[in-house]
Amino acid sequence: MVQVSSAGQISAPEKISVELTINNIKTELKVAPWTTLLDALREHLDLTGTKKGCDHGQCGACTVLVNDRRINSCMALAVMQDGAKVTTIEGLASNGALHPLQQAFIDHDAFQCGYCTPGQICSAAGLIAEGKAKTADEIREFMSGNICRCAAYPNIVAAIQQAMGAS
Ligand code: FES
Ligand code: FES
């Protein structure tokens, strides 16, 4: 809540408690109201697999799954996600086995610097769950929010096609 002193000065709001289930672990944290989900993950919880590229909703490097839907976490306030289930790149593998998309990205050499890769993989997981993309062109269209500055696009599409076949 914004505090206004008798002198009319406005002080910074208090931190707000947020409860999230992140990668199947219930997590409570206190954040300033303007903290994005991306900063909550990276700065408060050390989940640095999710990358900050543009911080303006334009590159997709920060893509995570919230309640199984892909979002740009730089464009979401953490306090707005109270009670949500969040899956980051750190939560995709299970029982020591890579997620089919992680394996497919390795199989198809679908990265160079790797900076966009966590976002690409989380976005592709969302894409597969949506079930809308069937063809390579549709994959390209529905993945167009995820930019790869290394231009590994043909390999990324091939990796997603492999994972779609496996899922
Ligand atoms: Fe979020 Fe670029 S960092 S879209
Ligand atoms: Fe370098 Fe995509 S692998 S930006």
PDB file of C-alpha atoms and ligand atoms in Angstrom:
ATOM      1  CA  MET A   1       0.000   0.000   0.000  1.00  0.00           C
ATOM      2  CA  VAL A   2       1.291   3.498  -0.815  1.00  0.00           C
ATOM      3  CA  GLN A   3       2.060   5.479   2.369  1.00  0.00           C
ATOM      4  CA  VAL A   4       1.523   9.251   2.358  1.00  0.00           C
ATOM      5  CA  SER A   5       3.150  11.136   5.223  1.00  0.00           C
ATOM      6  CA  SER A   6       1.616  14.180   6.905  1.00  0.00           C
ATOM      7  CA  ALA A   7       4.055  16.254   4.828  1.00  0.00           C
ATOM      8  CA  GLY A   8       2.514  14.786   1.693  1.00  0.00           C
ATOM      9  CA  GLN A   9       5.540  12.661   0.812  1.00  0.00           C
ATOM     10  CA  ILE A  10       4.859   9.352  -0.852  1.00  0.00           C
ATOM     11  CA  SER A  11       6.957   6.424   0.365  1.00  0.00           C
ATOM     12  CA  ALA A  12       7.612   3.180  -1.461  1.00  0.00           C
ATOM     13  CA  PRO A  13       4.917   0.531  -1.009  1.00  0.00           C
ATOM     14  CA  GLU A  14       5.535  -2.397   1.301  1.00  0.00           C
ATOM     15  CA  LYS A  15       6.601  -5.707  -0.092  1.00  0.00           C
ATOM     16  CA  ILE A  16       3.773  -8.083  -0.875  1.00  0.00           C
ATOM     17  CA  SER A  17       3.644 -11.830  -0.178  1.00  0.00           C
ATOM     18  CA  VAL A  18       3.159 -14.066  -3.181  1.00  0.00           C
ATOM     19  CA  GLU A  19       2.684 -17.812  -3.183  1.00  0.00           C
ATOM     20  CA  LEU A  20       3.693 -19.682  -6.302  1.00  0.00           C
ATOM     21  CA  THR A  21       4.164 -23.347  -7.067  1.00  0.00           C
ATOM     22  CA  ILE A  22       7.381 -23.303  -9.057  1.00  0.00           C
ATOM     23  CA  ASN A  23       8.510 -26.540 -10.664  1.00  0.00           C
ATOM     24  CA  ASN A  24       6.203 -28.411  -8.256  1.00  0.00           C
ATOM     25  CA  ILE A  25       7.640 -26.712  -5.175  1.00  0.00           C
ATOM     26  CA  LYS A  26       5.436 -24.370  -3.150  1.00  0.00           C
ATOM     27  CA  THR A  27       7.314 -21.133  -2.771  1.00  0.00           C
ATOM     28  CA  GLU A  28       6.464 -18.021  -0.788  1.00  0.00           C
ATOM     29  CA  LEU A  29       8.275 -14.793  -1.417  1.00  0.00           C
ATOM     30  CA  LYS A  30       7.925 -11.129  -0.625  1.00  0.00           C
ATOM     31  CA  VAL A  31       8.380  -8.791  -3.543  1.00  0.00           C
ATOM     32  CA  ALA A  32       7.870  -5.150  -4.349  1.00  0.00           C
ATOM     33  CA  PRO A  33       4.621  -4.706  -6.290  1.00  0.00           C
ATOM     34  CA  TRP A  34       6.488  -3.767  -9.469  1.00  0.00           C
ATOM     35  CA  THR A  35       8.642  -6.923  -9.502  1.00  0.00           C
ATOM     36  CA  THR A  36       8.158  -8.894 -12.680  1.00  0.00           C
ATOM     37  CA  LEU A  37       7.803 -12.655 -12.612  1.00  0.00           C
ATOM     38  CA  LEU A  38      11.118 -12.785 -14.505  1.00  0.00           C
ATOM     39  CA  ASP A  39      12.938 -10.806 -11.807  1.00  0.00           C
ATOM     40  CA  ALA A  40      11.237 -12.812  -9.056  1.00  0.00           C
ATOM     41  CA  LEU A  41      12.562 -16.009 -10.634  1.00  0.00           C
ATOM     42  CA  ARG A  42      16.056 -14.754 -11.379  1.00  0.00           C
ATOM     43  CA  GLU A  43      16.775 -12.301  -8.572  1.00  0.00           C
ATOM     44  CA  HIS A  44      14.770 -13.729  -5.679  1.00  0.00           C
ATOM     45  CA  LEU A  45      14.885 -17.469  -6.363  1.00  0.00           C
ATOM     46  CA  ASP A  46      18.154 -17.883  -8.317  1.00  0.00           C
ATOM     47  CA  LEU A  47      16.296 -19.626 -11.142  1.00  0.00           C
ATOM     48  CA  THR A  48      18.556 -18.071 -13.744  1.00  0.00           C
ATOM     49  CA  GLY A  49      17.745 -20.553 -16.506  1.00  0.00           C
ATOM     50  CA  THR A  50      15.026 -18.127 -17.598  1.00  0.00           C
ATOM     51  CA  LYS A  51      16.817 -15.396 -19.517  1.00  0.00           C
ATOM     52  CA  LYS A  52      16.318 -11.657 -19.733  1.00  0.00           C
ATOM     53  CA  GLY A  53      16.774 -10.482 -23.295  1.00  0.00           C
ATOM     54  CA  CYS A  54      14.837  -7.334 -24.149  1.00  0.00           C
ATOM     55  CA  ASP A  55      12.792  -7.007 -20.899  1.00  0.00           C
ATOM     56  CA  HIS A  56      10.073  -5.549 -23.132  1.00  0.00           C
ATOM     57  CA  GLY A  57       8.060  -8.521 -24.402  1.00  0.00           C
ATOM     58  CA  GLN A  58       9.783  -8.637 -27.761  1.00  0.00           C
ATOM     59  CA  CYS A  59      12.262 -11.521 -27.761  1.00  0.00           C
ATOM     60  CA  GLY A  60      10.747 -14.469 -25.863  1.00  0.00           C
ATOM     61  CA  ALA A  61      13.957 -15.274 -23.954  1.00  0.00           C
ATOM     62  CA  CYS A  62      11.983 -15.059 -20.702  1.00  0.00           C
ATOM     63  CA  THR A  63       9.226 -17.507 -21.694  1.00  0.00           C
ATOM     64  CA  VAL A  64       7.921 -19.724 -18.899  1.00  0.00           C
ATOM     65  CA  LEU A  65       4.744 -21.724 -18.447  1.00  0.00           C
ATOM     66  CA  VAL A  66       2.129 -20.303 -16.066  1.00  0.00           C
ATOM     67  CA  ASN A  67      -0.708 -22.728 -15.396  1.00  0.00           C
ATOM     68  CA  ASP A  68       0.605 -24.659 -18.432  1.00  0.00           C
ATOM     69  CA  ARG A  69       0.350 -21.660 -20.793  1.00  0.00           C
ATOM     70  CA  ARG A  70       3.412 -19.898 -22.155  1.00  0.00           C
ATOM     71  CA  ILE A  71       3.924 -16.275 -21.253  1.00  0.00           C
ATOM     72  CA  ASN A  72       6.679 -13.680 -21.403  1.00  0.00           C
ATOM     73  CA  SER A  73       7.623 -13.466 -17.736  1.00  0.00           C
ATOM     74  CA  CYS A  74       9.134  -9.975 -18.216  1.00  0.00           C
ATOM     75  CA  MET A  75       5.630  -8.700 -18.971  1.00  0.00           C
ATOM     76  CA  ALA A  76       3.904 -10.223 -15.931  1.00  0.00           C
ATOM     77  CA  LEU A  77       4.008  -8.839 -12.413  1.00  0.00           C
ATOM     78  CA  ALA A  78       4.803 -11.511  -9.836  1.00  0.00           C
ATOM     79  CA  VAL A  79       1.988 -10.323  -7.561  1.00  0.00           C
ATOM     80  CA  MET A  80      -0.531 -10.947 -10.362  1.00  0.00           C
ATOM     81  CA  GLN A  81       0.465 -14.610 -10.446  1.00  0.00           C
ATOM     82  CA  ASP A  82      -0.359 -15.329  -6.792  1.00  0.00           C
ATOM     83  CA  GLY A  83      -1.418 -18.978  -6.485  1.00  0.00           C
ATOM     84  CA  ALA A  84      -0.209 -19.900  -9.975  1.00  0.00           C
ATOM     85  CA  LYS A  85       1.741 -22.938 -11.077  1.00  0.00           C
ATOM     86  CA  VAL A  86       4.948 -21.875 -12.829  1.00  0.00           C
ATOM     87  CA  THR A  87       7.210 -24.152 -14.837  1.00  0.00           C
ATOM     88  CA  THR A  88      10.648 -22.951 -15.852  1.00  0.00           C
ATOM     89  CA  ILE A  89      13.367 -24.646 -17.862  1.00  0.00           C
ATOM     90  CA  GLU A  90      14.713 -26.053 -14.590  1.00  0.00           C
ATOM     91  CA  GLY A  91      11.446 -27.940 -14.060  1.00  0.00           C
ATOM     92  CA  LEU A  92      11.080 -29.687 -17.421  1.00  0.00           C
ATOM     93  CA  ALA A  93      13.324 -32.701 -16.868  1.00  0.00           C
ATOM     94  CA  SER A  94      11.832 -35.418 -14.708  1.00  0.00           C
ATOM     95  CA  ASN A  95      13.529 -38.160 -12.706  1.00  0.00           C
ATOM     96  CA  GLY A  96      16.867 -37.288 -14.243  1.00  0.00           C
ATOM     97  CA  ALA A  97      15.568 -37.714 -17.803  1.00  0.00           C
ATOM     98  CA  LEU A  98      15.603 -34.772 -20.170  1.00  0.00           C
ATOM     99  CA  HIS A  99      12.277 -33.506 -21.474  1.00  0.00           C
ATOM    100  CA  PRO A 100      11.760 -34.698 -25.084  1.00  0.00           C
ATOM    101  CA  LEU A 101      12.232 -31.102 -26.262  1.00  0.00           C
ATOM    102  CA  GLN A 102      15.549 -30.770 -24.431  1.00  0.00           C
ATOM    103  CA  GLN A 103      16.745 -34.012 -26.015  1.00  0.00           C
ATOM    104  CA  ALA A 104      15.494 -32.939 -29.434  1.00  0.00           C
ATOM    105  CA  PHE A 105      17.318 -29.599 -29.216  1.00  0.00           C
ATOM    106  CA  ILE A 106      20.532 -31.526 -28.511  1.00  0.00           C
ATOM    107  CA  ASP A 107      19.841 -34.046 -31.273  1.00  0.00           C
ATOM    108  CA  HIS A 108      19.267 -31.290 -33.832  1.00  0.00           C
ATOM    109  CA  ASP A 109      21.993 -28.930 -32.617  1.00  0.00           C
ATOM    110  CA  ALA A 110      19.241 -26.325 -32.251  1.00  0.00           C
ATOM    111  CA  PHE A 111      21.344 -23.631 -30.594  1.00  0.00           C
ATOM    112  CA  GLN A 112      24.617 -21.810 -30.859  1.00  0.00           C
ATOM    113  CA  CYS A 113      25.097 -19.374 -27.946  1.00  0.00           C
ATOM    114  CA  GLY A 114      22.122 -20.918 -26.132  1.00  0.00           C
ATOM    115  CA  TYR A 115      20.792 -17.650 -24.743  1.00  0.00           C
ATOM    116  CA  CYS A 116      17.381 -18.006 -26.343  1.00  0.00           C
ATOM    117  CA  THR A 117      17.183 -21.766 -25.748  1.00  0.00           C
ATOM    118  CA  PRO A 118      15.349 -21.944 -22.388  1.00  0.00           C
ATOM    119  CA  GLY A 119      12.689 -19.621 -23.791  1.00  0.00           C
ATOM    120  CA  GLN A 120      12.505 -21.557 -27.055  1.00  0.00           C
ATOM    121  CA  ILE A 121      12.048 -24.842 -25.204  1.00  0.00           C
ATOM    122  CA  CYS A 122       9.425 -23.525 -22.762  1.00  0.00           C
ATOM    123  CA  SER A 123       7.597 -21.860 -25.632  1.00  0.00           C
ATOM    124  CA  ALA A 124       7.709 -25.072 -27.659  1.00  0.00           C
ATOM    125  CA  ALA A 125       6.297 -26.990 -24.669  1.00  0.00           C
ATOM    126  CA  GLY A 126       3.414 -24.507 -24.635  1.00  0.00           C
ATOM    127  CA  LEU A 127       3.009 -24.796 -28.394  1.00  0.00           C
ATOM    128  CA  ILE A 128       2.770 -28.585 -28.248  1.00  0.00           C
ATOM    129  CA  ALA A 129       0.228 -28.403 -25.401  1.00  0.00           C
ATOM    130  CA  GLU A 130      -1.866 -25.936 -27.442  1.00  0.00           C
ATOM    131  CA  GLY A 131      -2.022 -28.495 -30.253  1.00  0.00           C
ATOM    132  CA  LYS A 132      -2.510 -25.873 -32.976  1.00  0.00           C
ATOM    133  CA  ALA A 133       0.706 -26.212 -34.954  1.00  0.00           C
ATOM    134  CA  LYS A 134       0.994 -29.253 -37.194  1.00  0.00           C
ATOM    135  CA  THR A 135       3.268 -28.193 -40.039  1.00  0.00           C
ATOM    136  CA  ALA A 136       6.719 -26.591 -40.133  1.00  0.00           C
ATOM    137  CA  ASP A 137       5.132 -23.336 -41.332  1.00  0.00           C
ATOM    138  CA  GLU A 138       2.695 -23.393 -38.412  1.00  0.00           C
ATOM    139  CA  ILE A 139       5.540 -24.077 -35.975  1.00  0.00           C
ATOM    140  CA  ARG A 140       7.415 -21.094 -37.414  1.00  0.00           C
ATOM    141  CA  GLU A 141       4.306 -18.913 -37.091  1.00  0.00           C
ATOM    142  CA  PHE A 142       3.442 -19.941 -33.527  1.00  0.00           C
ATOM    143  CA  MET A 143       7.091 -19.689 -32.414  1.00  0.00           C
ATOM    144  CA  SER A 144       7.558 -16.270 -34.020  1.00  0.00           C
ATOM    145  CA  GLY A 145       7.629 -14.558 -30.620  1.00  0.00           C
ATOM    146  CA  ASN A 146      10.877 -16.339 -29.788  1.00  0.00           C
ATOM    147  CA  ILE A 147      13.822 -14.646 -31.455  1.00  0.00           C
ATOM    148  CA  CYS A 148      17.120 -16.452 -32.029  1.00  0.00           C
ATOM    149  CA  ARG A 149      19.932 -14.041 -32.789  1.00  0.00           C
ATOM    150  CA  CYS A 150      22.095 -16.978 -33.888  1.00  0.00           C
ATOM    151  CA  ALA A 151      19.418 -17.869 -36.467  1.00  0.00           C
ATOM    152  CA  ALA A 152      19.209 -21.518 -35.478  1.00  0.00           C
ATOM    153  CA  TYR A 153      15.624 -21.502 -36.747  1.00  0.00           C
ATOM    154  CA  PRO A 154      15.759 -24.511 -39.134  1.00  0.00           C
ATOM    155  CA  ASN A 155      17.253 -26.663 -36.364  1.00  0.00           C
ATOM    156  CA  ILE A 156      14.755 -25.372 -33.803  1.00  0.00           C
ATOM    157  CA  VAL A 157      11.839 -26.265 -36.085  1.00  0.00           C
ATOM    158  CA  ALA A 158      13.320 -29.725 -36.719  1.00  0.00           C
ATOM    159  CA  ALA A 159      13.768 -30.271 -32.971  1.00  0.00           C
ATOM    160  CA  ILE A 160      10.157 -29.268 -32.256  1.00  0.00           C
ATOM    161  CA  GLN A 161       8.924 -31.574 -35.017  1.00  0.00           C
ATOM    162  CA  GLN A 162      10.878 -34.438 -33.431  1.00  0.00           C
ATOM    163  CA  ALA A 163       9.428 -33.692 -29.987  1.00  0.00           C
ATOM    164  CA  MET A 164       5.914 -33.422 -31.446  1.00  0.00           C
ATOM    165  CA  GLY A 165       6.317 -36.880 -32.853  1.00  0.00           C
ATOM    166  CA  ALA A 166       7.499 -38.135 -29.508  1.00  0.00           C
ATOM    167  CA  SER A 167       4.826 -36.463 -27.401  1.00  0.00           C
TER     168      SER A 167
HETATM  169 FE1  FES B   1      10.883 -10.972 -22.042  1.00  0.00          FE
HETATM  170 FE2  FES B   1      12.439 -10.355 -24.117  1.00  0.00          FE
HETATM  171  S1  FES B   1      12.998 -10.636 -22.036  1.00  0.00           S
HETATM  172  S2  FES B   1      10.336 -10.918 -24.125  1.00  0.00           S
HETATM  173 FE1  FES B   2      21.992 -17.835 -29.745  1.00  0.00          FE
HETATM  174 FE2  FES B   2      19.443 -18.518 -30.154  1.00  0.00          FE
HETATM  175  S1  FES B   2      21.142 -19.836 -29.944  1.00  0.00           S
HETATM  176  S2  FES B   2      20.237 -16.570 -29.695  1.00  0.00           S
END
